[in-house]
Amino acid sequence: MNSASPATPIGSTASTARQIRQQPVDLAAVGRRDALIDRLFKGLFAAAGWLVLIVLVAVALSMLWGGREAFATFGWHFLISADWDAVQHKFGALVPIYGTLVTALIAMLIAVPVSFGIALFLTEVAPNWMRGPVAAAIELLAGIPSIIYGMWGLFVFVPFMAANVIPFLNAHLGQWPLLGPLFRGPPLGIGMLTAGIVLAIMVIPFVSSVMRDVFLTVPSRLKESAYALGSTTWEVAWDVVLPYTRTAVIGGVFLGLGRALGETMAVTFVLGNAHQLTASLLMPGNSIAATLANEFTEADSEIYRSSLIALGFLLFVVTFIVLAIAKWMLMRLARKEGN
């Protein structure tokens, strides 16, 4: 036989409810408590934001202070000089800055269209059974350490470039009137073009993952309406998906550019690390990050060490300028969308 618990008397329940209603509620105390919690919440996250800003300024000032001797000795000539002579203590930042910007530009010229194609394929073209594995594989590529890319570039990609790509570029593009000097050089394999391609391979997983995530935020009704009106997949992507997500896409592109500007180990393996200024993309060059990685332990004088720290400060400034331009572009797009 099932035993049932005795039911609660109806009168007892009504009496308890009356007691609860008759208990006074201090609304002022509740309001003060909520206001205190709200102030603590705002203060905690404001402190976190200010901490990031303080650390950023402190890092910049510390590098500026460390490079003060180089700036005081060479002045503005440090920015426009191609000299780098550790014996004569003559240093200039033009070659590392040039190499940093050129390799990053090559990387983005390759990575942006490829990343856009990958993201478009995974969101609009690929069958459902393929989207998950391919997206997971791309995200796994983003987790590979940069030194692995550098070793692969040195032992696999550099011989391929020297044996196949560079002779082809010399024979076909090296004879052109304007573009010829860019693709003319010895078949060494290492150089700014090789470094830019390796950087592009490293950047593609980041940019494509961001683009894929923002493409997935486009409402299905917008795309279905465009398809219903007879639009092709390319028209839907170009006229619907990209305008809807262009702000986030630009942010992802500049995120990848920041990664390309500061990459060290992969570039160090395949760039050639030569302090020479040349227009040819096939010749060895140098970058700020590669110079710091190669020569900081060999700095045997104060001016040498100060010049390297000054290069680090210039890399900080270049990255800040790039991100500031990205923010300015995003603000302009936001204003246009508002109008």
PDB file of C-alpha atoms in Angstrom, residues 3-274:
ATOM      1  CA  SER A   3       1.681   5.761   2.085  1.00  0.00           C
ATOM      2  CA  ALA A   4       0.752   9.413   1.486  1.00  0.00           C
ATOM      3  CA  SER A   5       2.043  12.316   3.528  1.00  0.00           C
ATOM      4  CA  PRO A   6      -0.618  14.261   5.405  1.00  0.00           C
ATOM      5  CA  ALA A   7      -1.891  17.246   3.488  1.00  0.00           C
ATOM      6  CA  THR A   8      -1.075  20.728   4.787  1.00  0.00           C
ATOM      7  CA  PRO A   9      -4.158  22.400   6.256  1.00  0.00           C
ATOM      8  CA  ILE A  10      -5.586  25.162   4.123  1.00  0.00           C
ATOM      9  CA  GLY A  11      -5.813  27.496   7.097  1.00  0.00           C
ATOM     10  CA  SER A  12      -2.124  27.066   7.885  1.00  0.00           C
ATOM     11  CA  THR A  13      -1.138  27.994   4.301  1.00  0.00           C
ATOM     12  CA  ALA A  14      -3.293  31.108   4.331  1.00  0.00           C
ATOM     13  CA  SER A  15      -1.847  32.163   7.688  1.00  0.00           C
ATOM     14  CA  THR A  16       1.730  31.801   6.365  1.00  0.00           C
ATOM     15  CA  ALA A  17       0.896  33.881   3.297  1.00  0.00           C
ATOM     16  CA  ARG A  18      -0.584  36.640   5.509  1.00  0.00           C
ATOM     17  CA  GLN A  19       2.579  36.656   7.631  1.00  0.00           C
ATOM     18  CA  ILE A  20       4.762  37.020   4.534  1.00  0.00           C
ATOM     19  CA  ARG A  21       2.612  39.905   3.282  1.00  0.00           C
ATOM     20  CA  GLN A  22       2.696  41.611   6.653  1.00  0.00           C
ATOM     21  CA  GLN A  23       6.536  41.497   6.928  1.00  0.00           C
ATOM     22  CA  PRO A  24       7.903  44.984   6.215  1.00  0.00           C
ATOM     23  CA  VAL A  25      10.241  45.301   3.187  1.00  0.00           C
ATOM     24  CA  ASP A  26      12.959  47.933   3.456  1.00  0.00           C
ATOM     25  CA  LEU A  27      12.950  49.195  -0.123  1.00  0.00           C
ATOM     26  CA  ALA A  28      15.563  51.822   0.643  1.00  0.00           C
ATOM     27  CA  ALA A  29      18.020  49.179   1.909  1.00  0.00           C
ATOM     28  CA  VAL A  30      17.426  47.042  -1.162  1.00  0.00           C
ATOM     29  CA  GLY A  31      18.046  50.056  -3.386  1.00  0.00           C
ATOM     30  CA  ARG A  32      21.269  50.943  -1.585  1.00  0.00           C
ATOM     31  CA  ARG A  33      22.498  47.363  -1.888  1.00  0.00           C
ATOM     32  CA  ASP A  34      21.739  47.235  -5.619  1.00  0.00           C
ATOM     33  CA  ALA A  35      23.440  50.573  -6.171  1.00  0.00           C
ATOM     34  CA  LEU A  36      26.542  49.365  -4.301  1.00  0.00           C
ATOM     35  CA  ILE A  37      26.698  46.183  -6.363  1.00  0.00           C
ATOM     36  CA  ASP A  38      26.282  48.204  -9.549  1.00  0.00           C
ATOM     37  CA  ARG A  39      29.115  50.564  -8.562  1.00  0.00           C
ATOM     38  CA  LEU A  40      31.378  47.629  -7.726  1.00  0.00           C
ATOM     39  CA  PHE A  41      30.563  46.013 -11.059  1.00  0.00           C
ATOM     40  CA  LYS A  42      31.329  49.182 -13.014  1.00  0.00           C
ATOM     41  CA  GLY A  43      34.461  49.889 -11.016  1.00  0.00           C
ATOM     42  CA  LEU A  44      35.830  46.377 -11.503  1.00  0.00           C
ATOM     43  CA  PHE A  45      35.476  46.414 -15.277  1.00  0.00           C
ATOM     44  CA  ALA A  46      36.623  50.032 -15.552  1.00  0.00           C
ATOM     45  CA  ALA A  47      39.756  49.036 -13.631  1.00  0.00           C
ATOM     46  CA  ALA A  48      40.322  46.153 -16.055  1.00  0.00           C
ATOM     47  CA  GLY A  49      40.037  48.525 -19.022  1.00  0.00           C
ATOM     48  CA  TRP A  50      42.364  51.098 -17.479  1.00  0.00           C
ATOM     49  CA  LEU A  51      44.832  48.332 -16.613  1.00  0.00           C
ATOM     50  CA  VAL A  52      45.112  47.389 -20.278  1.00  0.00           C
ATOM     51  CA  LEU A  53      45.705  51.018 -21.238  1.00  0.00           C
ATOM     52  CA  ILE A  54      48.282  51.524 -18.491  1.00  0.00           C
ATOM     53  CA  VAL A  55      50.192  48.374 -19.478  1.00  0.00           C
ATOM     54  CA  LEU A  56      50.140  49.449 -23.137  1.00  0.00           C
ATOM     55  CA  VAL A  57      51.524  52.900 -22.340  1.00  0.00           C
ATOM     56  CA  ALA A  58      54.081  51.439 -19.937  1.00  0.00           C
ATOM     57  CA  VAL A  59      55.388  49.018 -22.576  1.00  0.00           C
ATOM     58  CA  ALA A  60      55.682  51.812 -25.152  1.00  0.00           C
ATOM     59  CA  LEU A  61      57.451  54.162 -22.718  1.00  0.00           C
ATOM     60  CA  SER A  62      59.842  51.452 -21.548  1.00  0.00           C
ATOM     61  CA  MET A  63      60.895  50.691 -25.122  1.00  0.00           C
ATOM     62  CA  LEU A  64      61.198  54.379 -25.904  1.00  0.00           C
ATOM     63  CA  TRP A  65      63.392  54.829 -22.841  1.00  0.00           C
ATOM     64  CA  GLY A  66      65.520  51.836 -23.819  1.00  0.00           C
ATOM     65  CA  GLY A  67      66.035  53.250 -27.323  1.00  0.00           C
ATOM     66  CA  ARG A  68      66.695  56.816 -26.216  1.00  0.00           C
ATOM     67  CA  GLU A  69      70.435  56.529 -26.893  1.00  0.00           C
ATOM     68  CA  ALA A  70      69.863  55.443 -30.494  1.00  0.00           C
ATOM     69  CA  PHE A  71      67.348  58.222 -31.124  1.00  0.00           C
ATOM     70  CA  ALA A  72      69.647  60.774 -29.496  1.00  0.00           C
ATOM     71  CA  THR A  73      72.675  59.612 -31.489  1.00  0.00           C
ATOM     72  CA  PHE A  74      71.151  59.185 -34.940  1.00  0.00           C
ATOM     73  CA  GLY A  75      68.040  61.371 -34.695  1.00  0.00           C
ATOM     74  CA  TRP A  76      65.590  61.184 -37.593  1.00  0.00           C
ATOM     75  CA  HIS A  77      68.372  59.712 -39.705  1.00  0.00           C
ATOM     76  CA  PHE A  78      67.742  56.455 -37.844  1.00  0.00           C
ATOM     77  CA  LEU A  79      64.405  56.103 -39.655  1.00  0.00           C
ATOM     78  CA  ILE A  80      65.713  56.712 -43.171  1.00  0.00           C
ATOM     79  CA  SER A  81      69.146  55.119 -43.012  1.00  0.00           C
ATOM     80  CA  ALA A  82      69.862  51.718 -44.552  1.00  0.00           C
ATOM     81  CA  ASP A  83      73.148  51.323 -42.650  1.00  0.00           C
ATOM     82  CA  TRP A  84      73.555  48.485 -40.171  1.00  0.00           C
ATOM     83  CA  ASP A  85      77.195  48.134 -39.188  1.00  0.00           C
ATOM     84  CA  ALA A  86      77.774  46.720 -35.718  1.00  0.00           C
ATOM     85  CA  VAL A  87      81.531  47.268 -35.975  1.00  0.00           C
ATOM     86  CA  GLN A  88      81.346  50.949 -36.856  1.00  0.00           C
ATOM     87  CA  HIS A  89      78.272  51.449 -34.630  1.00  0.00           C
ATOM     88  CA  LYS A  90      76.169  52.802 -37.484  1.00  0.00           C
ATOM     89  CA  PHE A  91      72.554  51.712 -37.386  1.00  0.00           C
ATOM     90  CA  GLY A  92      69.440  52.519 -39.376  1.00  0.00           C
ATOM     91  CA  ALA A  93      65.909  51.171 -39.326  1.00  0.00           C
ATOM     92  CA  LEU A  94      64.929  51.602 -42.975  1.00  0.00           C
ATOM     93  CA  VAL A  95      65.696  48.042 -44.126  1.00  0.00           C
ATOM     94  CA  PRO A  96      63.844  46.292 -41.229  1.00  0.00           C
ATOM     95  CA  ILE A  97      60.855  48.623 -41.576  1.00  0.00           C
ATOM     96  CA  TYR A  98      60.738  48.086 -45.340  1.00  0.00           C
ATOM     97  CA  GLY A  99      60.984  44.317 -44.974  1.00  0.00           C
ATOM     98  CA  THR A 100      58.272  44.250 -42.312  1.00  0.00           C
ATOM     99  CA  LEU A 101      55.818  46.251 -44.417  1.00  0.00           C
ATOM    100  CA  VAL A 102      56.536  44.434 -47.694  1.00  0.00           C
ATOM    101  CA  THR A 103      56.221  40.913 -46.274  1.00  0.00           C
ATOM    102  CA  ALA A 104      53.023  41.842 -44.430  1.00  0.00           C
ATOM    103  CA  LEU A 105      51.579  43.404 -47.598  1.00  0.00           C
ATOM    104  CA  ILE A 106      52.377  40.280 -49.645  1.00  0.00           C
ATOM    105  CA  ALA A 107      50.796  38.132 -46.949  1.00  0.00           C
ATOM    106  CA  MET A 108      47.573  40.123 -46.909  1.00  0.00           C
ATOM    107  CA  LEU A 109      47.324  40.281 -50.715  1.00  0.00           C
ATOM    108  CA  ILE A 110      47.314  36.482 -50.704  1.00  0.00           C
ATOM    109  CA  ALA A 111      45.446  35.789 -47.462  1.00  0.00           C
ATOM    110  CA  VAL A 112      42.426  38.093 -47.850  1.00  0.00           C
ATOM    111  CA  PRO A 113      40.957  36.660 -51.095  1.00  0.00           C
ATOM    112  CA  VAL A 114      41.808  33.089 -50.063  1.00  0.00           C
ATOM    113  CA  SER A 115      40.201  33.588 -46.655  1.00  0.00           C
ATOM    114  CA  PHE A 116      37.124  35.121 -48.255  1.00  0.00           C
ATOM    115  CA  GLY A 117      36.828  32.119 -50.565  1.00  0.00           C
ATOM    116  CA  ILE A 118      37.196  29.658 -47.685  1.00  0.00           C
ATOM    117  CA  ALA A 119      34.596  31.446 -45.571  1.00  0.00           C
ATOM    118  CA  LEU A 120      32.181  31.704 -48.490  1.00  0.00           C
ATOM    119  CA  PHE A 121      32.647  28.024 -49.323  1.00  0.00           C
ATOM    120  CA  LEU A 122      31.995  26.924 -45.734  1.00  0.00           C
ATOM    121  CA  THR A 123      28.886  29.071 -45.312  1.00  0.00           C
ATOM    122  CA  GLU A 124      27.230  29.011 -48.739  1.00  0.00           C
ATOM    123  CA  VAL A 125      28.597  26.244 -50.964  1.00  0.00           C
ATOM    124  CA  ALA A 126      29.916  23.272 -48.983  1.00  0.00           C
ATOM    125  CA  PRO A 127      27.509  20.475 -48.010  1.00  0.00           C
ATOM    126  CA  ASN A 128      26.608  20.227 -44.350  1.00  0.00           C
ATOM    127  CA  TRP A 129      28.683  17.090 -43.743  1.00  0.00           C
ATOM    128  CA  MET A 130      31.825  18.877 -44.949  1.00  0.00           C
ATOM    129  CA  ARG A 131      31.483  22.187 -43.111  1.00  0.00           C
ATOM    130  CA  GLY A 132      32.290  20.932 -39.639  1.00  0.00           C
ATOM    131  CA  PRO A 133      35.470  18.952 -40.438  1.00  0.00           C
ATOM    132  CA  VAL A 134      36.903  21.641 -42.729  1.00  0.00           C
ATOM    133  CA  ALA A 135      36.214  24.400 -40.202  1.00  0.00           C
ATOM    134  CA  ALA A 136      37.830  22.332 -37.443  1.00  0.00           C
ATOM    135  CA  ALA A 137      40.885  21.716 -39.637  1.00  0.00           C
ATOM    136  CA  ILE A 138      41.276  25.434 -40.318  1.00  0.00           C
ATOM    137  CA  GLU A 139      41.034  26.245 -36.623  1.00  0.00           C
ATOM    138  CA  LEU A 140      43.660  23.586 -35.885  1.00  0.00           C
ATOM    139  CA  LEU A 141      46.002  25.281 -38.364  1.00  0.00           C
ATOM    140  CA  ALA A 142      45.742  28.453 -36.299  1.00  0.00           C
ATOM    141  CA  GLY A 143      47.122  26.588 -33.287  1.00  0.00           C
ATOM    142  CA  ILE A 144      50.317  25.361 -34.957  1.00  0.00           C
ATOM    143  CA  PRO A 145      53.371  27.133 -33.460  1.00  0.00           C
ATOM    144  CA  SER A 146      55.055  29.623 -35.745  1.00  0.00           C
ATOM    145  CA  ILE A 147      58.413  27.844 -35.503  1.00  0.00           C
ATOM    146  CA  ILE A 148      56.830  24.813 -37.184  1.00  0.00           C
ATOM    147  CA  TYR A 149      55.795  26.999 -40.107  1.00  0.00           C
ATOM    148  CA  GLY A 150      59.333  28.374 -40.208  1.00  0.00           C
ATOM    149  CA  MET A 151      60.952  24.940 -40.288  1.00  0.00           C
ATOM    150  CA  TRP A 152      58.524  23.749 -42.949  1.00  0.00           C
ATOM    151  CA  GLY A 153      59.254  26.877 -44.952  1.00  0.00           C
ATOM    152  CA  LEU A 154      63.025  26.423 -44.705  1.00  0.00           C
ATOM    153  CA  PHE A 155      63.240  22.709 -45.439  1.00  0.00           C
ATOM    154  CA  VAL A 156      60.296  22.222 -47.816  1.00  0.00           C
ATOM    155  CA  PHE A 157      59.047  25.486 -49.282  1.00  0.00           C
ATOM    156  CA  VAL A 158      62.393  27.228 -49.895  1.00  0.00           C
ATOM    157  CA  PRO A 159      63.747  24.382 -52.101  1.00  0.00           C
ATOM    158  CA  PHE A 160      60.443  24.372 -54.004  1.00  0.00           C
ATOM    159  CA  MET A 161      60.673  28.117 -54.591  1.00  0.00           C
ATOM    160  CA  ALA A 162      64.305  27.881 -55.697  1.00  0.00           C
ATOM    161  CA  ALA A 163      63.687  25.026 -58.121  1.00  0.00           C
ATOM    162  CA  ASN A 164      60.328  25.984 -59.633  1.00  0.00           C
ATOM    163  CA  VAL A 165      58.798  29.347 -58.758  1.00  0.00           C
ATOM    164  CA  ILE A 166      61.761  31.747 -58.898  1.00  0.00           C
ATOM    165  CA  PRO A 167      63.071  30.513 -62.311  1.00  0.00           C
ATOM    166  CA  PHE A 168      59.545  30.858 -63.690  1.00  0.00           C
ATOM    167  CA  LEU A 169      59.213  34.407 -62.332  1.00  0.00           C
ATOM    168  CA  ASN A 170      62.619  35.367 -63.706  1.00  0.00           C
ATOM    169  CA  ALA A 171      61.800  34.004 -67.134  1.00  0.00           C
ATOM    170  CA  HIS A 172      58.302  35.441 -67.482  1.00  0.00           C
ATOM    171  CA  LEU A 173      57.827  38.438 -65.162  1.00  0.00           C
ATOM    172  CA  GLY A 174      61.423  39.519 -64.728  1.00  0.00           C
ATOM    173  CA  GLN A 175      61.535  40.943 -68.282  1.00  0.00           C
ATOM    174  CA  TRP A 176      58.543  43.256 -67.881  1.00  0.00           C
ATOM    175  CA  PRO A 177      59.280  46.999 -67.959  1.00  0.00           C
ATOM    176  CA  LEU A 178      57.720  48.071 -64.636  1.00  0.00           C
ATOM    177  CA  LEU A 179      57.164  44.875 -62.657  1.00  0.00           C
ATOM    178  CA  GLY A 180      60.371  43.254 -63.851  1.00  0.00           C
ATOM    179  CA  PRO A 181      62.659  44.560 -61.048  1.00  0.00           C
ATOM    180  CA  LEU A 182      60.278  43.061 -58.469  1.00  0.00           C
ATOM    181  CA  PHE A 183      60.648  39.524 -59.840  1.00  0.00           C
ATOM    182  CA  ARG A 184      64.278  39.455 -60.870  1.00  0.00           C
ATOM    183  CA  GLY A 185      66.918  37.748 -58.754  1.00  0.00           C
ATOM    184  CA  PRO A 186      68.975  34.621 -58.116  1.00  0.00           C
ATOM    185  CA  PRO A 187      67.157  31.354 -57.350  1.00  0.00           C
ATOM    186  CA  LEU A 188      68.029  31.314 -53.661  1.00  0.00           C
ATOM    187  CA  GLY A 189      64.566  30.383 -52.449  1.00  0.00           C
ATOM    188  CA  ILE A 190      64.752  32.658 -49.436  1.00  0.00           C
ATOM    189  CA  GLY A 191      63.593  36.244 -49.680  1.00  0.00           C
ATOM    190  CA  MET A 192      60.709  38.608 -49.076  1.00  0.00           C
ATOM    191  CA  LEU A 193      58.341  36.812 -51.446  1.00  0.00           C
ATOM    192  CA  THR A 194      58.912  33.483 -49.697  1.00  0.00           C
ATOM    193  CA  ALA A 195      58.460  35.107 -46.298  1.00  0.00           C
ATOM    194  CA  GLY A 196      55.252  36.786 -47.460  1.00  0.00           C
ATOM    195  CA  ILE A 197      53.793  33.503 -48.710  1.00  0.00           C
ATOM    196  CA  VAL A 198      54.644  31.702 -45.461  1.00  0.00           C
ATOM    197  CA  LEU A 199      53.063  34.566 -43.526  1.00  0.00           C
ATOM    198  CA  ALA A 200      49.948  34.288 -45.692  1.00  0.00           C
ATOM    199  CA  ILE A 201      49.658  30.588 -44.854  1.00  0.00           C
ATOM    200  CA  MET A 202      49.883  31.493 -41.166  1.00  0.00           C
ATOM    201  CA  VAL A 203      47.355  34.332 -41.395  1.00  0.00           C
ATOM    202  CA  ILE A 204      44.721  32.544 -43.480  1.00  0.00           C
ATOM    203  CA  PRO A 205      43.313  30.449 -40.573  1.00  0.00           C
ATOM    204  CA  PHE A 206      42.764  33.570 -38.435  1.00  0.00           C
ATOM    205  CA  VAL A 207      41.131  35.709 -41.124  1.00  0.00           C
ATOM    206  CA  SER A 208      39.020  32.886 -42.569  1.00  0.00           C
ATOM    207  CA  SER A 209      37.748  31.880 -39.110  1.00  0.00           C
ATOM    208  CA  VAL A 210      36.661  35.459 -38.391  1.00  0.00           C
ATOM    209  CA  MET A 211      34.986  35.798 -41.792  1.00  0.00           C
ATOM    210  CA  ARG A 212      33.206  32.475 -41.406  1.00  0.00           C
ATOM    211  CA  ASP A 213      31.858  33.421 -37.985  1.00  0.00           C
ATOM    212  CA  VAL A 214      30.547  36.790 -39.165  1.00  0.00           C
ATOM    213  CA  PHE A 215      29.068  35.299 -42.348  1.00  0.00           C
ATOM    214  CA  LEU A 216      27.062  32.927 -40.172  1.00  0.00           C
ATOM    215  CA  THR A 217      25.461  35.934 -38.434  1.00  0.00           C
ATOM    216  CA  VAL A 218      23.694  37.027 -41.623  1.00  0.00           C
ATOM    217  CA  PRO A 219      19.946  36.312 -41.254  1.00  0.00           C
ATOM    218  CA  SER A 220      18.818  33.436 -43.426  1.00  0.00           C
ATOM    219  CA  ARG A 221      15.779  35.414 -44.580  1.00  0.00           C
ATOM    220  CA  LEU A 222      17.978  37.968 -46.340  1.00  0.00           C
ATOM    221  CA  LYS A 223      19.835  35.307 -48.298  1.00  0.00           C
ATOM    222  CA  GLU A 224      16.689  33.312 -49.050  1.00  0.00           C
ATOM    223  CA  SER A 225      14.973  36.441 -50.339  1.00  0.00           C
ATOM    224  CA  ALA A 226      17.893  37.149 -52.669  1.00  0.00           C
ATOM    225  CA  TYR A 227      17.860  33.576 -53.944  1.00  0.00           C
ATOM    226  CA  ALA A 228      14.108  33.807 -54.460  1.00  0.00           C
ATOM    227  CA  LEU A 229      14.632  36.874 -56.659  1.00  0.00           C
ATOM    228  CA  GLY A 230      17.008  34.895 -58.871  1.00  0.00           C
ATOM    229  CA  SER A 231      20.389  35.905 -57.450  1.00  0.00           C
ATOM    230  CA  THR A 232      23.351  33.603 -57.860  1.00  0.00           C
ATOM    231  CA  THR A 233      25.573  32.499 -54.983  1.00  0.00           C
ATOM    232  CA  TRP A 234      28.186  35.095 -55.926  1.00  0.00           C
ATOM    233  CA  GLU A 235      25.568  37.861 -56.067  1.00  0.00           C
ATOM    234  CA  VAL A 236      24.229  36.855 -52.660  1.00  0.00           C
ATOM    235  CA  ALA A 237      27.735  36.872 -51.209  1.00  0.00           C
ATOM    236  CA  TRP A 238      28.748  40.184 -52.811  1.00  0.00           C
ATOM    237  CA  ASP A 239      25.456  42.105 -52.493  1.00  0.00           C
ATOM    238  CA  VAL A 240      23.994  40.676 -49.281  1.00  0.00           C
ATOM    239  CA  VAL A 241      26.522  38.870 -47.088  1.00  0.00           C
ATOM    240  CA  LEU A 242      29.510  41.168 -47.523  1.00  0.00           C
ATOM    241  CA  PRO A 243      27.647  44.500 -47.053  1.00  0.00           C
ATOM    242  CA  TYR A 244      25.936  43.101 -43.958  1.00  0.00           C
ATOM    243  CA  THR A 245      29.239  42.028 -42.376  1.00  0.00           C
ATOM    244  CA  ARG A 246      31.799  44.402 -43.893  1.00  0.00           C
ATOM    245  CA  THR A 247      32.646  46.104 -40.604  1.00  0.00           C
ATOM    246  CA  ALA A 248      33.520  42.800 -38.929  1.00  0.00           C
ATOM    247  CA  VAL A 249      35.307  41.574 -42.066  1.00  0.00           C
ATOM    248  CA  ILE A 250      37.566  44.637 -42.107  1.00  0.00           C
ATOM    249  CA  GLY A 251      38.270  44.101 -38.429  1.00  0.00           C
ATOM    250  CA  GLY A 252      39.276  40.505 -39.103  1.00  0.00           C
ATOM    251  CA  VAL A 253      41.541  41.560 -41.978  1.00  0.00           C
ATOM    252  CA  PHE A 254      43.383  44.051 -39.814  1.00  0.00           C
ATOM    253  CA  LEU A 255      43.631  41.471 -37.048  1.00  0.00           C
ATOM    254  CA  GLY A 256      45.460  39.223 -39.492  1.00  0.00           C
ATOM    255  CA  LEU A 257      47.625  42.163 -40.587  1.00  0.00           C
ATOM    256  CA  GLY A 258      48.654  42.764 -36.994  1.00  0.00           C
ATOM    257  CA  ARG A 259      49.630  39.114 -36.742  1.00  0.00           C
ATOM    258  CA  ALA A 260      51.692  39.375 -39.942  1.00  0.00           C
ATOM    259  CA  LEU A 261      53.500  42.526 -38.801  1.00  0.00           C
ATOM    260  CA  GLY A 262      54.680  41.010 -35.533  1.00  0.00           C
ATOM    261  CA  GLU A 263      55.528  37.471 -36.632  1.00  0.00           C
ATOM    262  CA  THR A 264      59.090  36.502 -35.698  1.00  0.00           C
ATOM    263  CA  MET A 265      60.242  32.891 -35.969  1.00  0.00           C
ATOM    264  CA  ALA A 266      58.646  31.885 -39.266  1.00  0.00           C
ATOM    265  CA  VAL A 267      59.955  35.028 -40.963  1.00  0.00           C
ATOM    266  CA  THR A 268      63.409  34.576 -39.446  1.00  0.00           C
ATOM    267  CA  PHE A 269      63.784  31.158 -41.066  1.00  0.00           C
ATOM    268  CA  VAL A 270      62.916  32.162 -44.641  1.00  0.00           C
ATOM    269  CA  LEU A 271      63.583  35.898 -45.025  1.00  0.00           C
ATOM    270  CA  GLY A 272      67.348  35.679 -45.367  1.00  0.00           C
ATOM    271  CA  ASN A 273      68.238  38.202 -42.648  1.00  0.00           C
ATOM    272  CA  ALA A 274      70.291  40.469 -44.928  1.00  0.00           C
TER     273      ALA A 274
END
